[in-house]
mmCIF file of C-alpha atoms in Angstrom:
data_model
loop_
_atom_site.group_PDB
_atom_site.id
_atom_site.type_symbol
_atom_site.label_atom_id
_atom_site.label_comp_id
_atom_site.label_asym_id
_atom_site.label_seq_id
_atom_site.Cartn_x
_atom_site.Cartn_y
_atom_site.Cartn_z
ATOM 1 C CA UNK A 1020 23.495 13.978 23.324
ATOM 2 C CA UNK A 1021 22.777 11.761 20.342
ATOM 3 C CA UNK A 1022 21.578 8.144 20.199
ATOM 4 C CA UNK A 1023 21.419 6.075 16.995
ATOM 5 C CA UNK A 1024 20.131 2.692 18.236
ATOM 6 C CA UNK A 1025 19.794 1.277 14.702
ATOM 7 C CA UNK A 1026 22.874 2.969 13.333
ATOM 8 C CA UNK A 1027 22.936 5.297 10.348
ATOM 9 C CA UNK A 1028 20.822 5.139 7.198
ATOM 10 C CA UNK A 1029 24.008 6.027 5.324
ATOM 11 C CA UNK A 1030 27.400 5.248 6.895
ATOM 12 C CA UNK A 1031 28.557 8.846 6.465
ATOM 13 C CA UNK A 1032 25.502 10.487 8.096
ATOM 14 C CA UNK A 1033 26.308 12.882 10.947
ATOM 15 C CA UNK A 1034 24.243 15.200 13.148
ATOM 16 C CA UNK A 1035 24.812 18.655 14.572
ATOM 17 C CA UNK A 1036 23.195 19.327 17.965
ATOM 18 C CA UNK A 1037 22.480 22.823 19.296
ATOM 19 C CA UNK A 1038 21.214 24.289 22.577
ATOM 20 C CA UNK A 1039 20.372 27.975 22.887
ATOM 21 C CA UNK A 1040 17.948 30.429 24.462
ATOM 22 C CA UNK A 1041 17.668 31.418 28.114
ATOM 23 C CA UNK A 1042 20.429 33.998 27.753
ATOM 24 C CA UNK A 1043 23.041 31.495 26.576
ATOM 25 C CA UNK A 1044 25.851 32.662 24.378
ATOM 26 C CA UNK A 1045 25.790 31.261 20.837
ATOM 27 C CA UNK A 1046 27.979 28.435 19.685
ATOM 28 C CA UNK A 1047 26.772 25.648 21.965
ATOM 29 C CA UNK A 1048 27.031 23.073 19.203
ATOM 30 C CA UNK A 1049 28.171 19.474 18.988
ATOM 31 C CA UNK A 1050 28.623 17.296 15.891
ATOM 32 C CA UNK A 1051 28.784 13.521 15.795
ATOM 33 C CA UNK A 1052 31.617 11.611 14.145
ATOM 34 C CA UNK A 1053 32.353 8.025 13.187
ATOM 35 C CA UNK A 1054 30.050 5.248 12.037
ATOM 36 C CA UNK A 1055 29.235 3.350 15.221
ATOM 37 C CA UNK A 1056 25.598 2.813 16.272
ATOM 38 C CA UNK A 1057 24.174 3.631 19.685
ATOM 39 C CA UNK A 1058 24.997 6.546 21.974
ATOM 40 C CA UNK A 1059 27.383 8.919 20.258
ATOM 41 C CA UNK A 1060 29.515 9.531 23.330
ATOM 42 C CA UNK A 1061 32.956 8.489 22.111
ATOM 43 C CA UNK A 1062 33.880 12.021 21.093
ATOM 44 C CA UNK A 1063 33.392 14.976 23.440
ATOM 45 C CA UNK A 1064 32.785 17.164 20.381
ATOM 46 C CA UNK A 1065 29.500 15.281 19.806
ATOM 47 C CA UNK A 1066 27.944 17.038 22.833
ATOM 48 C CA UNK A 1067 26.173 20.406 22.682
ATOM 49 C CA UNK A 1068 27.335 21.619 26.088
ATOM 50 C CA UNK A 1069 27.608 21.212 28.945
ATOM 51 C CA UNK A 1070 26.294 24.687 29.699
ATOM 52 C CA UNK A 1071 25.224 26.416 32.906
ATOM 53 C CA UNK A 1072 21.443 26.851 32.984
ATOM 54 C CA UNK A 1073 19.049 28.676 35.324
ATOM 55 C CA UNK A 1074 15.964 27.227 37.065
ATOM 56 C CA UNK A 1075 12.759 28.480 35.466
ATOM 57 C CA UNK A 1076 14.448 29.366 32.159
ATOM 58 C CA UNK A 1077 13.431 27.715 28.892
ATOM 59 C CA UNK A 1078 16.023 26.461 26.415
ATOM 60 C CA UNK A 1079 15.694 25.320 22.810
ATOM 61 C CA UNK A 1080 17.157 22.053 21.549
ATOM 62 C CA UNK A 1081 17.637 21.183 17.891
ATOM 63 C CA UNK A 1082 19.439 18.819 15.573
ATOM 64 C CA UNK A 1083 20.443 19.091 11.926
ATOM 65 C CA UNK A 1084 21.576 16.348 9.588
ATOM 66 C CA UNK A 1085 24.998 17.051 8.086
ATOM 67 C CA UNK A 1086 27.435 15.281 5.795
ATOM 68 C CA UNK A 1087 24.546 14.081 3.622
ATOM 69 C CA UNK A 1088 22.153 12.955 6.383
ATOM 70 C CA UNK A 1089 18.518 13.393 5.286
ATOM 71 C CA UNK A 1090 15.786 14.182 7.807
ATOM 72 C CA UNK A 1091 13.250 11.963 5.984
ATOM 73 C CA UNK A 1092 15.456 8.914 6.586
ATOM 74 C CA UNK A 1093 14.920 9.100 10.350
ATOM 75 C CA UNK A 1094 12.136 9.264 12.919
ATOM 76 C CA UNK A 1095 13.457 11.699 15.537
ATOM 77 C CA UNK A 1096 12.364 12.056 19.140
ATOM 78 C CA UNK A 1097 13.940 13.795 22.098
ATOM 79 C CA UNK A 1098 13.855 13.492 25.864
ATOM 80 C CA UNK A 1099 15.248 15.544 28.759
ATOM 81 C CA UNK A 1100 15.840 13.980 32.165
ATOM 82 C CA UNK A 1101 16.719 15.415 35.535
ATOM 83 C CA UNK A 1102 18.404 12.454 37.135
ATOM 84 C CA UNK A 1103 16.044 9.555 36.368
ATOM 85 C CA UNK A 1104 12.947 11.743 35.983
ATOM 86 C CA UNK A 1105 11.838 12.772 32.493
ATOM 87 C CA UNK A 1106 10.920 16.459 32.549
ATOM 88 C CA UNK A 1107 10.282 17.051 28.829
ATOM 89 C CA UNK A 1108 9.956 15.027 25.655
ATOM 90 C CA UNK A 1109 8.683 15.254 22.089
ATOM 91 C CA UNK A 1110 9.061 14.212 18.466
ATOM 92 C CA UNK A 1111 10.901 15.918 15.662
ATOM 93 C CA UNK A 1112 14.198 17.738 15.289
ATOM 94 C CA UNK A 1113 13.428 20.623 17.641
ATOM 95 C CA UNK A 1114 12.108 20.962 21.186
ATOM 96 C CA UNK A 1115 12.325 23.002 24.362
ATOM 97 C CA UNK A 1116 12.815 22.330 28.047
ATOM 98 C CA UNK A 1117 12.145 24.480 31.106
ATOM 99 C CA UNK A 1118 14.600 23.859 33.935
ATOM 100 C CA UNK A 1119 12.791 22.892 37.173
ATOM 101 C CA UNK A 1120 12.971 25.211 40.185
ATOM 102 C CA UNK A 1121 13.929 22.346 42.462
ATOM 103 C CA UNK A 1122 16.096 21.092 43.958
ATOM 104 C CA UNK A 1123 17.289 24.455 45.212
ATOM 105 C CA UNK A 1124 20.944 23.560 44.806
ATOM 106 C CA UNK A 1125 20.329 22.448 41.214
ATOM 107 C CA UNK A 1126 21.117 19.212 39.397
ATOM 108 C CA UNK A 1127 22.168 18.053 35.952
ATOM 109 C CA UNK A 1128 19.650 17.939 33.100
ATOM 110 C CA UNK A 1129 20.576 15.690 30.165
ATOM 111 C CA UNK A 1130 18.762 15.859 26.814
ATOM 112 C CA UNK A 1131 19.048 13.214 24.108
ATOM 113 C CA UNK A 1132 17.915 13.118 20.482
ATOM 114 C CA UNK A 1133 17.182 9.523 19.407
ATOM 115 C CA UNK A 1134 16.857 8.675 15.716
ATOM 116 C CA UNK A 1135 15.354 5.472 14.304
ATOM 117 C CA UNK A 1136 15.847 4.644 10.645
ATOM 118 C CA UNK A 1137 12.634 5.046 8.655
ATOM 119 C CA UNK A 1138 11.756 2.644 5.856
ATOM 120 C CA UNK A 1139 10.907 4.767 2.849
ATOM 121 C CA UNK A 1140 9.045 2.018 0.993
ATOM 122 C CA UNK A 1141 5.517 2.557 -0.292
ATOM 123 C CA UNK A 1142 3.308 0.396 -2.498
ATOM 124 C CA UNK A 1143 0.286 1.054 -4.698
ATOM 125 C CA UNK A 1144 -1.823 -0.679 -7.340
ATOM 126 C CA UNK A 1145 -3.517 0.607 -10.481
ATOM 127 C CA UNK A 1146 -5.438 -0.973 -13.331
ATOM 128 C CA UNK A 1147 -6.271 -0.348 -16.981
ATOM 129 C CA UNK A 1148 -9.176 0.180 -17.349
ATOM 130 C CA UNK A 1149 -9.212 2.164 -14.114
ATOM 131 C CA UNK A 1150 -10.721 0.768 -10.938
ATOM 132 C CA UNK A 1151 -14.489 1.191 -10.980
ATOM 133 C CA UNK A 1152 -14.762 0.755 -14.751
ATOM 134 C CA UNK A 1153 -17.366 -1.899 -15.715
ATOM 135 C CA UNK A 1154 -16.086 -4.956 -17.592
ATOM 136 C CA UNK A 1155 -17.721 -7.846 -19.415
ATOM 137 C CA UNK A 1156 -16.737 -11.297 -20.545
ATOM 138 C CA UNK A 1157 -13.602 -11.328 -22.747
ATOM 139 C CA UNK A 1158 -12.528 -7.844 -21.613
ATOM 140 C CA UNK A 1159 -8.924 -7.563 -20.408
ATOM 141 C CA UNK A 1160 -7.583 -5.846 -17.290
ATOM 142 C CA UNK A 1161 -3.910 -4.935 -16.865
ATOM 143 C CA UNK A 1162 -2.748 -4.518 -13.276
ATOM 144 C CA UNK A 1163 0.381 -2.601 -12.262
ATOM 145 C CA UNK A 1164 1.948 -2.778 -8.805
ATOM 146 C CA UNK A 1165 4.240 0.170 -8.049
ATOM 147 C CA UNK A 1166 6.916 0.160 -5.357
ATOM 148 C CA UNK A 1167 8.710 3.402 -4.445
ATOM 149 C CA UNK A 1168 11.667 3.840 -2.098
ATOM 150 C CA UNK A 1169 11.965 7.451 -0.954
ATOM 151 C CA UNK A 1170 14.795 6.735 1.492
ATOM 152 C CA UNK A 1171 18.492 7.296 0.907
ATOM 153 C CA UNK A 1172 19.210 3.626 1.529
ATOM 154 C CA UNK A 1173 18.017 0.432 -0.195
ATOM 155 C CA UNK A 1174 14.674 -1.009 0.923
ATOM 156 C CA UNK A 1175 13.459 -4.589 1.092
ATOM 157 C CA UNK A 1176 10.250 -5.556 -0.714
ATOM 158 C CA UNK A 1177 8.432 -8.562 0.721
ATOM 159 C CA UNK A 1178 4.720 -8.598 -0.064
ATOM 160 C CA UNK A 1179 1.930 -10.693 -1.561
ATOM 161 C CA UNK A 1180 -0.624 -9.890 -4.251
ATOM 162 C CA UNK A 1181 -3.731 -11.973 -3.568
ATOM 163 C CA UNK A 1182 -5.487 -12.897 -6.818
ATOM 164 C CA UNK A 1183 -8.165 -15.120 -5.282
ATOM 165 C CA UNK A 1184 -11.005 -12.814 -6.322
ATOM 166 C CA UNK A 1185 -9.427 -12.208 -9.729
ATOM 167 C CA UNK A 1186 -8.678 -15.715 -10.935
ATOM 168 C CA UNK A 1187 -12.132 -16.862 -9.905
ATOM 169 C CA UNK A 1188 -13.508 -14.577 -12.615
ATOM 170 C CA UNK A 1189 -10.633 -14.175 -15.059
ATOM 171 C CA UNK A 1190 -7.681 -15.960 -16.622
ATOM 172 C CA UNK A 1191 -4.137 -14.603 -16.593
ATOM 173 C CA UNK A 1192 -3.052 -14.107 -20.186
ATOM 174 C CA UNK A 1193 0.209 -12.219 -19.527
ATOM 175 C CA UNK A 1194 2.480 -13.432 -16.750
ATOM 176 C CA UNK A 1195 3.821 -10.909 -14.225
ATOM 177 C CA UNK A 1196 6.758 -8.851 -15.482
ATOM 178 C CA UNK A 1197 9.058 -6.922 -13.125
ATOM 179 C CA UNK A 1198 10.746 -3.723 -14.282
ATOM 180 C CA UNK A 1199 13.623 -4.334 -11.853
ATOM 181 C CA UNK A 1200 16.217 -7.053 -12.058
ATOM 182 C CA UNK A 1201 16.396 -7.126 -8.247
ATOM 183 C CA UNK A 1202 12.651 -7.597 -7.719
ATOM 184 C CA UNK A 1203 11.454 -11.181 -8.214
ATOM 185 C CA UNK A 1204 7.858 -12.353 -8.735
ATOM 186 C CA UNK A 1205 6.825 -15.936 -7.973
ATOM 187 C CA UNK A 1206 3.291 -17.207 -8.560
ATOM 188 C CA UNK A 1207 2.004 -19.924 -6.251
ATOM 189 C CA UNK A 1208 -1.612 -20.860 -6.821
ATOM 190 C CA UNK A 1209 -3.633 -17.658 -6.729
ATOM 191 C CA UNK A 1210 -0.975 -15.540 -5.034
ATOM 192 C CA UNK A 1211 2.016 -13.573 -6.288
ATOM 193 C CA UNK A 1212 5.004 -13.201 -3.966
ATOM 194 C CA UNK A 1213 7.071 -10.095 -4.729
ATOM 195 C CA UNK A 1214 10.456 -9.975 -3.016
ATOM 196 C CA UNK A 1215 13.814 -8.312 -3.443
ATOM 197 C CA UNK A 1216 15.765 -5.110 -2.936
ATOM 198 C CA UNK A 1217 14.815 -1.661 -4.186
ATOM 199 C CA UNK A 1218 17.605 0.868 -4.601
ATOM 200 C CA UNK A 1219 17.545 4.200 -2.783
ATOM 201 C CA UNK A 1220 15.368 6.899 -4.361
ATOM 202 C CA UNK A 1221 14.007 4.511 -6.999
ATOM 203 C CA UNK A 1222 10.773 2.898 -8.173
ATOM 204 C CA UNK A 1223 9.893 -0.450 -9.711
ATOM 205 C CA UNK A 1224 6.729 -1.973 -11.145
ATOM 206 C CA UNK A 1225 5.200 -5.405 -11.629
ATOM 207 C CA UNK A 1226 2.542 -5.764 -14.353
ATOM 208 C CA UNK A 1227 0.279 -8.556 -15.573
ATOM 209 C CA UNK A 1228 -2.923 -8.922 -17.612
ATOM 210 C CA UNK A 1229 -6.066 -11.015 -17.139
ATOM 211 C CA UNK A 1230 -9.070 -11.712 -19.347
ATOM 212 C CA UNK A 1231 -12.561 -11.838 -17.843
ATOM 213 C CA UNK A 1232 -14.055 -15.197 -18.741
ATOM 214 C CA UNK A 1233 -17.595 -16.128 -19.659
ATOM 215 C CA UNK A 1234 -18.656 -17.751 -16.414
ATOM 216 C CA UNK A 1235 -17.793 -14.599 -14.457
ATOM 217 C CA UNK A 1236 -21.114 -13.229 -15.692
ATOM 218 C CA UNK A 1237 -22.861 -15.764 -13.538
ATOM 219 C CA UNK A 1238 -20.321 -16.038 -10.701
ATOM 220 C CA UNK A 1239 -19.583 -12.575 -9.347
ATOM 221 C CA UNK A 1240 -20.552 -8.957 -9.766
ATOM 222 C CA UNK A 1241 -17.021 -7.625 -9.211
ATOM 223 C CA UNK A 1242 -13.427 -8.483 -9.998
ATOM 224 C CA UNK A 1243 -11.477 -7.421 -6.893
ATOM 225 C CA UNK A 1244 -7.681 -7.317 -6.598
ATOM 226 C CA UNK A 1245 -5.849 -6.516 -3.351
ATOM 227 C CA UNK A 1246 -2.126 -6.044 -2.668
ATOM 228 C CA UNK A 1247 -1.065 -6.818 0.896
ATOM 229 C CA UNK A 1248 1.220 -4.642 3.003
ATOM 230 C CA UNK A 1249 -0.099 -1.228 1.960
ATOM 231 C CA UNK A 1250 -0.380 1.741 4.297
ATOM 232 C CA UNK A 1251 -3.762 2.594 2.773
ATOM 233 C CA UNK A 1252 -6.089 -0.166 1.480
ATOM 234 C CA UNK A 1253 -7.581 2.293 -1.019
ATOM 235 C CA UNK A 1254 -4.170 2.577 -2.708
ATOM 236 C CA UNK A 1255 -3.850 -1.164 -3.180
ATOM 237 C CA UNK A 1256 -7.322 -2.435 -4.062
ATOM 238 C CA UNK A 1257 -9.024 -2.297 -7.455
ATOM 239 C CA UNK A 1258 -12.568 -3.337 -8.318
ATOM 240 C CA UNK A 1259 -14.292 -3.754 -11.669
ATOM 241 C CA UNK A 1260 -18.072 -4.322 -11.801
ATOM 242 C CA UNK A 1261 -19.086 -7.230 -14.016
ATOM 243 C CA UNK A 1262 -22.382 -7.658 -15.852
ATOM 244 C CA UNK A 1263 -24.159 -10.695 -14.450
ATOM 245 C CA UNK A 1264 -27.104 -12.758 -15.693
ATOM 246 C CA UNK A 1265 -29.706 -14.520 -13.621
ATOM 247 C CA UNK A 1266 -31.689 -17.200 -15.508
ATOM 248 C CA UNK A 1267 -34.885 -18.889 -14.364
ATOM 249 C CA UNK A 1268 -37.050 -21.394 -16.254
ATOM 250 C CA UNK A 1269 -40.568 -22.461 -15.459
ATOM 251 C CA UNK A 1270 -43.098 -24.729 -17.209
ATOM 252 C CA UNK A 1271 -46.890 -24.939 -17.287
ATOM 253 C CA UNK A 1272 -48.468 -28.064 -18.733
ATOM 254 C CA UNK A 1273 -51.854 -28.131 -20.424
ATOM 255 C CA UNK A 1274 -53.496 -30.916 -22.429
ATOM 256 C CA UNK A 1275 -51.018 -31.610 -25.217
ATOM 257 C CA UNK A 1276 -49.127 -28.376 -24.547
ATOM 258 C CA UNK A 1277 -46.197 -27.426 -22.302
ATOM 259 C CA UNK A 1278 -45.524 -23.718 -21.962
ATOM 260 C CA UNK A 1279 -41.963 -22.866 -20.963
ATOM 261 C CA UNK A 1280 -40.969 -19.454 -19.632
ATOM 262 C CA UNK A 1281 -37.315 -18.462 -19.479
ATOM 263 C CA UNK A 1282 -36.648 -15.301 -17.475
ATOM 264 C CA UNK A 1283 -33.258 -13.652 -17.942
ATOM 265 C CA UNK A 1284 -32.366 -10.876 -15.483
ATOM 266 C CA UNK A 1285 -29.370 -8.560 -15.420
ATOM 267 C CA UNK A 1286 -28.283 -8.963 -11.799
ATOM 268 C CA UNK A 1287 -25.019 -7.085 -12.304
ATOM 269 C CA UNK A 1288 -24.106 -3.453 -11.891
ATOM 270 C CA UNK A 1289 -23.857 -2.498 -15.581
ATOM 271 C CA UNK A 1290 -26.098 -2.658 -18.632
ATOM 272 C CA UNK A 1291 -25.631 -4.923 -21.615
ATOM 273 C CA UNK A 1292 -25.366 -3.069 -24.923
ATOM 274 C CA UNK A 1293 -25.842 -3.761 -28.607
ATOM 275 C CA UNK A 1294 -22.065 -4.036 -28.957
ATOM 276 C CA UNK A 1295 -21.821 -6.404 -25.996
ATOM 277 C CA UNK A 1296 -25.241 -8.043 -25.689
ATOM 278 C CA UNK A 1297 -26.387 -10.492 -23.061
ATOM 279 C CA UNK A 1298 -26.441 -14.066 -24.370
ATOM 280 C CA UNK A 1299 -27.780 -17.358 -23.065
ATOM 281 C CA UNK A 1300 -28.589 -20.757 -24.579
ATOM 282 C CA UNK A 1301 -31.518 -23.035 -23.737
ATOM 283 C CA UNK A 1302 -31.011 -26.698 -24.589
ATOM 284 C CA UNK A 1303 -34.180 -27.960 -26.310
ATOM 285 C CA UNK A 1304 -32.857 -31.385 -27.240
ATOM 286 C CA UNK A 1305 -35.693 -33.907 -27.308
ATOM 287 C CA UNK A 1306 -38.351 -31.334 -28.174
ATOM 288 C CA UNK A 1307 -39.558 -31.765 -31.740
ATOM 289 C CA UNK A 1308 -41.539 -28.630 -32.274
ATOM 290 C CA UNK A 1309 -41.326 -25.446 -30.251
ATOM 291 C CA UNK A 1310 -43.409 -22.311 -30.408
ATOM 292 C CA UNK A 1311 -42.108 -19.445 -28.330
ATOM 293 C CA UNK A 1312 -43.107 -15.915 -27.546
ATOM 294 C CA UNK A 1313 -40.054 -13.820 -26.682
ATOM 295 C CA UNK A 1314 -38.536 -10.362 -26.611
ATOM 296 C CA UNK A 1315 -35.209 -9.679 -28.259
ATOM 297 C CA UNK A 1316 -33.461 -11.810 -30.868
ATOM 298 C CA UNK A 1317 -34.060 -15.549 -30.944
ATOM 299 C CA UNK A 1318 -32.650 -18.247 -33.193
ATOM 300 C CA UNK A 1319 -32.848 -22.035 -33.277
ATOM 301 C CA UNK A 1320 -30.144 -24.481 -34.318
ATOM 302 C CA UNK A 1321 -29.787 -28.215 -33.633
ATOM 303 C CA UNK A 1322 -32.299 -28.378 -30.833
ATOM 304 C CA UNK A 1323 -31.164 -25.211 -29.077
ATOM 305 C CA UNK A 1324 -32.612 -21.751 -28.803
ATOM 306 C CA UNK A 1325 -30.310 -18.815 -28.239
ATOM 307 C CA UNK A 1326 -31.383 -15.353 -27.096
#
């Protein structure tokens, strides 16, 4: 027997059921018809059987999608009952059942394949530069969210891209753009809501770009972006290490002299380079004359020293 509690993924989907083995003659086949959900018992031709079986013999049960029905659109399971007692069960489109030896006078065994519609929607996130690539102030990161529907029916997208850890360290310079006219993106605060329909066997993307701002060097060592609703967190989370500066100043006073020490430490996960050097400014307003011993490049302008 066949049960479609959620109906068909496609209205025209049908299923051919077969029972064989145990010395049965071939041809014990039934094929569903119609478009109604639930138990497919309106047409006797939908049954594989009934057949006479022997206690102790093992029989094979199988189903096959026909008339365009695709196996990947359904999660199949099967169950065989003797009266109210389940004597065999499993998942998939094939199984086997051994007929019990009792009662001695025999009893009916009914087997049912039940198919639930499977959502074929998957989501992933990527970034340019790739996740794990170090970034510095003023660098840009372009994020792309990819939605794929592998099913033979349309899928519904309803997810959120949380930008809390991104917009604390970067500014969005290109608003989200959807590649699909049926997929809408709405930004509320630091979150993007992506909703809409995705056609069967299709993909769509949402892309946007941010620029790492100056204060991120002193606020966080990573820019992290996570898309909710993913089967695997690794597929939907990107991280970019950020160079970070730690600055400490101390002073020692002697007679007529104050010695200042400014200590700048790279507390981030990447090195500063000649192309992208570390920079900081010390405000010396109110100090008339300054003598300093330093390493690196130092310049003075309008009461400030910059390293």
